[in-house]
Amino acid sequence: MKKEKVKIDLRRETFKKVEQMHPHQIMLYVALIGSSVLFLFLVVAFTASRPTNSDFLKIEFPKFFVVSTVLMLLSSFSVSKIIPAYEKDELEKLKKWLGITFLLGLTFATSQFLGWRELQENQILFSGVRSGAYLYVITGLYVVHVVAILLYAVRLLVKCNKVSLDAVQSLIYCTNPYQKIRFKMLTDFWHFVDVLWLLLFFYLLFSF
């Protein structure tokens, strides 16, 4: 009976937390779950399509994928500084960390393109075997996620910069609960992208 009561209490607590979420947050989390399932399907398809008894992927792992990982870890640190800066009404620090995070994300996307060039130099082409195509689709879809979050980040940065020029708007901005939700969505999305890349990176690393 006690176990059943604990389960019921946990369910009620979970539903209560969901009800307290902003609709935009719920939409984001549903989208992230959908993305996770999609990437899982693609990884399984990539694994199943790899040729047996072949020299496919018997090449040196792309160096720029390693660079991408370092950049993502750095961006995870910088994005974690955004909400504390907002909560302390430190708009200059908020702009700084938003800008750093954006630049790291942009550099990450660039390093991905350079990683694709390394694959092409080793004759791993999108129009080649199915496994090669899946490799480009997986990393390409990931870059699409990064670009989406970069657009959202630059939108927040532009808004923050505009507001910081006016004292009254700054006060309203820093006391608006929805603004914190927007930054929470940014950090949650960014951390999801970070973790996803780390999982993909280590999977691909041991596939080469």
PDB file of C-alpha atoms in Angstrom:
ATOM      1  CA  MET A   1       0.000   0.000   0.000  1.00  0.00           C
ATOM      2  CA  LYS A   2       2.817   2.384   0.838  1.00  0.00           C
ATOM      3  CA  LYS A   3       4.482   1.731  -2.521  1.00  0.00           C
ATOM      4  CA  GLU A   4       1.222   2.411  -4.348  1.00  0.00           C
ATOM      5  CA  LYS A   5       0.764   5.622  -2.408  1.00  0.00           C
ATOM      6  CA  VAL A   6       4.318   6.727  -3.269  1.00  0.00           C
ATOM      7  CA  LYS A   7       3.699   6.026  -6.958  1.00  0.00           C
ATOM      8  CA  ILE A   8       0.454   8.003  -6.896  1.00  0.00           C
ATOM      9  CA  ASP A   9       2.192  10.921  -5.151  1.00  0.00           C
ATOM     10  CA  LEU A  10       5.003  10.871  -7.718  1.00  0.00           C
ATOM     11  CA  ARG A  11       2.496  10.924 -10.570  1.00  0.00           C
ATOM     12  CA  ARG A  12       0.620  13.822  -9.021  1.00  0.00           C
ATOM     13  CA  GLU A  13       3.880  15.715  -8.499  1.00  0.00           C
ATOM     14  CA  THR A  14       4.903  15.065 -12.103  1.00  0.00           C
ATOM     15  CA  PHE A  15       1.572  16.239 -13.491  1.00  0.00           C
ATOM     16  CA  LYS A  16       1.715  19.290 -11.240  1.00  0.00           C
ATOM     17  CA  LYS A  17       5.144  20.228 -12.618  1.00  0.00           C
ATOM     18  CA  VAL A  18       3.924  19.768 -16.196  1.00  0.00           C
ATOM     19  CA  GLU A  19       0.872  21.934 -15.541  1.00  0.00           C
ATOM     20  CA  GLN A  20       3.125  24.692 -14.203  1.00  0.00           C
ATOM     21  CA  MET A  21       5.232  24.718 -17.371  1.00  0.00           C
ATOM     22  CA  HIS A  22       4.730  27.345 -20.037  1.00  0.00           C
ATOM     23  CA  PRO A  23       3.180  25.882 -23.251  1.00  0.00           C
ATOM     24  CA  HIS A  24       6.327  26.852 -25.181  1.00  0.00           C
ATOM     25  CA  GLN A  25       8.439  24.770 -22.809  1.00  0.00           C
ATOM     26  CA  ILE A  26       6.168  21.762 -23.282  1.00  0.00           C
ATOM     27  CA  MET A  27       6.374  22.169 -27.060  1.00  0.00           C
ATOM     28  CA  LEU A  28      10.164  22.322 -26.840  1.00  0.00           C
ATOM     29  CA  TYR A  29      10.435  19.179 -24.724  1.00  0.00           C
ATOM     30  CA  VAL A  30       8.090  17.271 -27.033  1.00  0.00           C
ATOM     31  CA  ALA A  31      10.212  18.384 -30.001  1.00  0.00           C
ATOM     32  CA  LEU A  32      13.396  17.243 -28.232  1.00  0.00           C
ATOM     33  CA  ILE A  33      11.888  13.828 -27.552  1.00  0.00           C
ATOM     34  CA  GLY A  34      10.943  13.592 -31.226  1.00  0.00           C
ATOM     35  CA  SER A  35      14.469  14.561 -32.254  1.00  0.00           C
ATOM     36  CA  SER A  36      15.941  11.923 -29.937  1.00  0.00           C
ATOM     37  CA  VAL A  37      13.796   9.215 -31.531  1.00  0.00           C
ATOM     38  CA  LEU A  38      14.741  10.404 -35.021  1.00  0.00           C
ATOM     39  CA  PHE A  39      18.478  10.331 -34.274  1.00  0.00           C
ATOM     40  CA  LEU A  40      18.135   6.901 -32.666  1.00  0.00           C
ATOM     41  CA  PHE A  41      16.449   5.615 -35.821  1.00  0.00           C
ATOM     42  CA  LEU A  42      19.184   7.110 -38.027  1.00  0.00           C
ATOM     43  CA  VAL A  43      21.982   5.640 -35.912  1.00  0.00           C
ATOM     44  CA  VAL A  44      20.351   2.203 -36.048  1.00  0.00           C
ATOM     45  CA  ALA A  45      19.921   2.550 -39.828  1.00  0.00           C
ATOM     46  CA  PHE A  46      23.562   3.629 -40.179  1.00  0.00           C
ATOM     47  CA  THR A  47      24.715   0.627 -38.159  1.00  0.00           C
ATOM     48  CA  ALA A  48      22.551  -1.816 -40.090  1.00  0.00           C
ATOM     49  CA  SER A  49      23.664  -0.447 -43.473  1.00  0.00           C
ATOM     50  CA  ARG A  50      27.402  -0.695 -42.826  1.00  0.00           C
ATOM     51  CA  PRO A  51      29.008  -3.129 -45.268  1.00  0.00           C
ATOM     52  CA  THR A  52      30.509  -6.309 -43.793  1.00  0.00           C
ATOM     53  CA  ASN A  53      34.016  -7.370 -44.770  1.00  0.00           C
ATOM     54  CA  SER A  54      34.769  -3.933 -46.122  1.00  0.00           C
ATOM     55  CA  ASP A  55      37.322  -1.188 -45.622  1.00  0.00           C
ATOM     56  CA  PHE A  56      34.523   1.337 -45.246  1.00  0.00           C
ATOM     57  CA  LEU A  57      35.383   3.860 -42.507  1.00  0.00           C
ATOM     58  CA  LYS A  58      38.863   2.345 -42.159  1.00  0.00           C
ATOM     59  CA  ILE A  59      40.217   5.877 -42.237  1.00  0.00           C
ATOM     60  CA  GLU A  60      41.549   8.353 -39.728  1.00  0.00           C
ATOM     61  CA  PHE A  61      38.763   9.917 -37.686  1.00  0.00           C
ATOM     62  CA  PRO A  62      38.083  13.499 -38.905  1.00  0.00           C
ATOM     63  CA  LYS A  63      40.125  15.903 -36.785  1.00  0.00           C
ATOM     64  CA  PHE A  64      37.513  18.631 -37.067  1.00  0.00           C
ATOM     65  CA  PHE A  65      34.938  16.387 -35.394  1.00  0.00           C
ATOM     66  CA  VAL A  66      37.276  16.387 -32.383  1.00  0.00           C
ATOM     67  CA  VAL A  67      37.515  20.186 -32.609  1.00  0.00           C
ATOM     68  CA  SER A  68      33.703  20.292 -32.746  1.00  0.00           C
ATOM     69  CA  THR A  69      33.503  18.350 -29.497  1.00  0.00           C
ATOM     70  CA  VAL A  70      35.831  20.748 -27.694  1.00  0.00           C
ATOM     71  CA  LEU A  71      33.787  23.708 -28.958  1.00  0.00           C
ATOM     72  CA  MET A  72      30.562  22.106 -27.775  1.00  0.00           C
ATOM     73  CA  LEU A  73      31.958  21.504 -24.295  1.00  0.00           C
ATOM     74  CA  LEU A  74      33.062  25.143 -24.103  1.00  0.00           C
ATOM     75  CA  SER A  75      29.634  26.316 -25.265  1.00  0.00           C
ATOM     76  CA  SER A  76      27.997  24.165 -22.586  1.00  0.00           C
ATOM     77  CA  PHE A  77      29.996  26.089 -19.990  1.00  0.00           C
ATOM     78  CA  SER A  78      29.197  29.512 -21.472  1.00  0.00           C
ATOM     79  CA  VAL A  79      25.467  28.822 -21.835  1.00  0.00           C
ATOM     80  CA  SER A  80      25.307  27.781 -18.157  1.00  0.00           C
ATOM     81  CA  LYS A  81      26.305  31.357 -17.236  1.00  0.00           C
ATOM     82  CA  ILE A  82      23.324  32.964 -18.987  1.00  0.00           C
ATOM     83  CA  ILE A  83      20.517  32.396 -16.469  1.00  0.00           C
ATOM     84  CA  PRO A  84      22.652  33.375 -13.409  1.00  0.00           C
ATOM     85  CA  ALA A  85      23.551  36.639 -15.178  1.00  0.00           C
ATOM     86  CA  TYR A  86      19.870  37.293 -15.936  1.00  0.00           C
ATOM     87  CA  GLU A  87      18.785  36.552 -12.368  1.00  0.00           C
ATOM     88  CA  LYS A  88      21.349  39.046 -11.067  1.00  0.00           C
ATOM     89  CA  ASP A  89      20.161  41.728 -13.536  1.00  0.00           C
ATOM     90  CA  GLU A  90      23.650  41.858 -15.046  1.00  0.00           C
ATOM     91  CA  LEU A  91      22.726  42.640 -18.635  1.00  0.00           C
ATOM     92  CA  GLU A  92      26.293  43.288 -19.747  1.00  0.00           C
ATOM     93  CA  LYS A  93      27.372  39.845 -18.550  1.00  0.00           C
ATOM     94  CA  LEU A  94      24.226  38.390 -20.060  1.00  0.00           C
ATOM     95  CA  LYS A  95      25.100  39.891 -23.440  1.00  0.00           C
ATOM     96  CA  LYS A  96      28.686  38.692 -23.103  1.00  0.00           C
ATOM     97  CA  TRP A  97      27.756  35.078 -22.415  1.00  0.00           C
ATOM     98  CA  LEU A  98      25.072  35.090 -25.099  1.00  0.00           C
ATOM     99  CA  GLY A  99      27.623  36.403 -27.582  1.00  0.00           C
ATOM    100  CA  ILE A 100      30.288  33.891 -26.580  1.00  0.00           C
ATOM    101  CA  THR A 101      27.816  31.022 -26.804  1.00  0.00           C
ATOM    102  CA  PHE A 102      26.666  32.184 -30.234  1.00  0.00           C
ATOM    103  CA  LEU A 103      30.234  32.447 -31.543  1.00  0.00           C
ATOM    104  CA  LEU A 104      31.126  28.997 -30.203  1.00  0.00           C
ATOM    105  CA  GLY A 105      28.039  27.527 -31.850  1.00  0.00           C
ATOM    106  CA  LEU A 106      28.858  29.246 -35.141  1.00  0.00           C
ATOM    107  CA  THR A 107      32.439  27.974 -35.004  1.00  0.00           C
ATOM    108  CA  PHE A 108      31.098  24.488 -34.274  1.00  0.00           C
ATOM    109  CA  ALA A 109      28.945  24.577 -37.412  1.00  0.00           C
ATOM    110  CA  THR A 110      31.969  25.672 -39.443  1.00  0.00           C
ATOM    111  CA  SER A 111      34.098  22.845 -38.062  1.00  0.00           C
ATOM    112  CA  GLN A 112      31.390  20.373 -39.084  1.00  0.00           C
ATOM    113  CA  PHE A 113      31.679  21.501 -42.709  1.00  0.00           C
ATOM    114  CA  LEU A 114      35.454  21.058 -42.488  1.00  0.00           C
ATOM    115  CA  GLY A 115      34.873  17.589 -41.049  1.00  0.00           C
ATOM    116  CA  TRP A 116      32.738  16.736 -44.089  1.00  0.00           C
ATOM    117  CA  ARG A 117      35.588  17.893 -46.324  1.00  0.00           C
ATOM    118  CA  GLU A 118      37.878  15.430 -44.554  1.00  0.00           C
ATOM    119  CA  LEU A 119      35.365  12.665 -45.216  1.00  0.00           C
ATOM    120  CA  GLN A 120      35.187  13.603 -48.897  1.00  0.00           C
ATOM    121  CA  GLU A 121      38.966  13.568 -49.167  1.00  0.00           C
ATOM    122  CA  ASN A 122      38.815   9.964 -47.927  1.00  0.00           C
ATOM    123  CA  GLN A 123      36.182   9.090 -50.551  1.00  0.00           C
ATOM    124  CA  ILE A 124      33.304   8.906 -48.061  1.00  0.00           C
ATOM    125  CA  LEU A 125      30.666  10.573 -50.227  1.00  0.00           C
ATOM    126  CA  PHE A 126      26.971  11.318 -49.826  1.00  0.00           C
ATOM    127  CA  SER A 127      26.310   9.644 -53.182  1.00  0.00           C
ATOM    128  CA  GLY A 128      28.383   6.578 -52.266  1.00  0.00           C
ATOM    129  CA  VAL A 129      27.379   3.607 -50.127  1.00  0.00           C
ATOM    130  CA  ARG A 130      24.309   3.930 -47.914  1.00  0.00           C
ATOM    131  CA  SER A 131      26.358   4.114 -44.728  1.00  0.00           C
ATOM    132  CA  GLY A 132      28.195   7.162 -46.061  1.00  0.00           C
ATOM    133  CA  ALA A 133      24.898   8.813 -46.907  1.00  0.00           C
ATOM    134  CA  TYR A 134      23.546   8.105 -43.412  1.00  0.00           C
ATOM    135  CA  LEU A 135      26.715   9.585 -41.924  1.00  0.00           C
ATOM    136  CA  TYR A 136      26.100  12.863 -43.748  1.00  0.00           C
ATOM    137  CA  VAL A 137      22.388  12.819 -42.907  1.00  0.00           C
ATOM    138  CA  ILE A 138      23.057  12.301 -39.175  1.00  0.00           C
ATOM    139  CA  THR A 139      25.684  15.035 -38.902  1.00  0.00           C
ATOM    140  CA  GLY A 140      23.779  17.310 -41.302  1.00  0.00           C
ATOM    141  CA  LEU A 141      20.561  17.022 -39.314  1.00  0.00           C
ATOM    142  CA  TYR A 142      22.541  17.795 -36.208  1.00  0.00           C
ATOM    143  CA  VAL A 143      23.888  20.978 -37.802  1.00  0.00           C
ATOM    144  CA  VAL A 144      20.285  21.955 -38.619  1.00  0.00           C
ATOM    145  CA  HIS A 145      19.525  21.757 -34.890  1.00  0.00           C
ATOM    146  CA  VAL A 146      22.569  23.906 -34.136  1.00  0.00           C
ATOM    147  CA  VAL A 147      21.544  26.514 -36.716  1.00  0.00           C
ATOM    148  CA  ALA A 148      18.031  26.631 -35.243  1.00  0.00           C
ATOM    149  CA  ILE A 149      19.343  27.268 -31.742  1.00  0.00           C
ATOM    150  CA  LEU A 150      21.822  29.847 -33.065  1.00  0.00           C
ATOM    151  CA  LEU A 151      18.974  31.810 -34.658  1.00  0.00           C
ATOM    152  CA  TYR A 152      17.102  31.729 -31.361  1.00  0.00           C
ATOM    153  CA  ALA A 153      20.226  32.811 -29.462  1.00  0.00           C
ATOM    154  CA  VAL A 154      20.931  35.750 -31.769  1.00  0.00           C
ATOM    155  CA  ARG A 155      17.306  36.851 -31.438  1.00  0.00           C
ATOM    156  CA  LEU A 156      17.660  36.913 -27.644  1.00  0.00           C
ATOM    157  CA  LEU A 157      20.975  38.736 -27.953  1.00  0.00           C
ATOM    158  CA  VAL A 158      19.528  41.459 -30.180  1.00  0.00           C
ATOM    159  CA  LYS A 159      16.591  41.925 -27.805  1.00  0.00           C
ATOM    160  CA  CYS A 160      18.880  42.054 -24.765  1.00  0.00           C
ATOM    161  CA  ASN A 161      21.164  44.607 -26.411  1.00  0.00           C
ATOM    162  CA  LYS A 162      18.218  46.829 -27.350  1.00  0.00           C
ATOM    163  CA  VAL A 163      16.721  46.693 -23.858  1.00  0.00           C
ATOM    164  CA  SER A 164      20.038  47.419 -22.130  1.00  0.00           C
ATOM    165  CA  LEU A 165      20.078  50.901 -23.685  1.00  0.00           C
ATOM    166  CA  ASP A 166      17.018  51.985 -21.691  1.00  0.00           C
ATOM    167  CA  ALA A 167      16.896  51.835 -17.867  1.00  0.00           C
ATOM    168  CA  VAL A 168      13.104  51.466 -17.680  1.00  0.00           C
ATOM    169  CA  GLN A 169      12.989  48.719 -20.290  1.00  0.00           C
ATOM    170  CA  SER A 170      15.875  46.981 -18.536  1.00  0.00           C
ATOM    171  CA  LEU A 171      13.911  46.893 -15.261  1.00  0.00           C
ATOM    172  CA  ILE A 172      10.825  45.486 -16.977  1.00  0.00           C
ATOM    173  CA  TYR A 173      12.951  43.017 -18.910  1.00  0.00           C
ATOM    174  CA  CYS A 174      14.675  41.638 -15.825  1.00  0.00           C
ATOM    175  CA  THR A 175      11.427  41.239 -13.872  1.00  0.00           C
ATOM    176  CA  ASN A 176       9.434  39.585 -16.654  1.00  0.00           C
ATOM    177  CA  PRO A 177       8.954  35.863 -15.810  1.00  0.00           C
ATOM    178  CA  TYR A 178       8.559  34.945 -19.491  1.00  0.00           C
ATOM    179  CA  GLN A 179      12.028  36.290 -20.299  1.00  0.00           C
ATOM    180  CA  LYS A 180      13.527  33.818 -17.859  1.00  0.00           C
ATOM    181  CA  ILE A 181      11.517  31.042 -19.505  1.00  0.00           C
ATOM    182  CA  ARG A 182      12.992  32.024 -22.876  1.00  0.00           C
ATOM    183  CA  PHE A 183      16.513  31.782 -21.504  1.00  0.00           C
ATOM    184  CA  LYS A 184      15.628  28.497 -19.796  1.00  0.00           C
ATOM    185  CA  MET A 185      14.449  27.157 -23.154  1.00  0.00           C
ATOM    186  CA  LEU A 186      17.701  28.275 -24.754  1.00  0.00           C
ATOM    187  CA  THR A 187      19.863  26.577 -22.120  1.00  0.00           C
ATOM    188  CA  ASP A 188      17.782  23.376 -22.123  1.00  0.00           C
ATOM    189  CA  PHE A 189      17.910  23.157 -25.920  1.00  0.00           C
ATOM    190  CA  TRP A 190      21.636  23.887 -25.920  1.00  0.00           C
ATOM    191  CA  HIS A 191      22.427  21.268 -23.277  1.00  0.00           C
ATOM    192  CA  PHE A 192      20.349  18.756 -25.233  1.00  0.00           C
ATOM    193  CA  VAL A 193      22.391  19.515 -28.345  1.00  0.00           C
ATOM    194  CA  ASP A 194      25.613  19.180 -26.318  1.00  0.00           C
ATOM    195  CA  VAL A 195      24.706  15.775 -24.903  1.00  0.00           C
ATOM    196  CA  LEU A 196      23.436  14.571 -28.280  1.00  0.00           C
ATOM    197  CA  TRP A 197      26.700  15.495 -29.989  1.00  0.00           C
ATOM    198  CA  LEU A 198      28.779  13.767 -27.311  1.00  0.00           C
ATOM    199  CA  LEU A 199      26.771  10.563 -27.814  1.00  0.00           C
ATOM    200  CA  LEU A 200      27.112  10.807 -31.602  1.00  0.00           C
ATOM    201  CA  PHE A 201      30.801  11.663 -31.341  1.00  0.00           C
ATOM    202  CA  PHE A 202      31.740   8.638 -29.247  1.00  0.00           C
ATOM    203  CA  TYR A 203      29.563   6.354 -31.351  1.00  0.00           C
ATOM    204  CA  LEU A 204      31.217   7.563 -34.561  1.00  0.00           C
ATOM    205  CA  LEU A 205      34.664   7.510 -32.959  1.00  0.00           C
ATOM    206  CA  PHE A 206      34.379   3.796 -32.231  1.00  0.00           C
ATOM    207  CA  SER A 207      32.880   3.184 -35.678  1.00  0.00           C
ATOM    208  CA  PHE A 208      36.032   4.320 -37.481  1.00  0.00           C
TER     209      PHE A 208
END
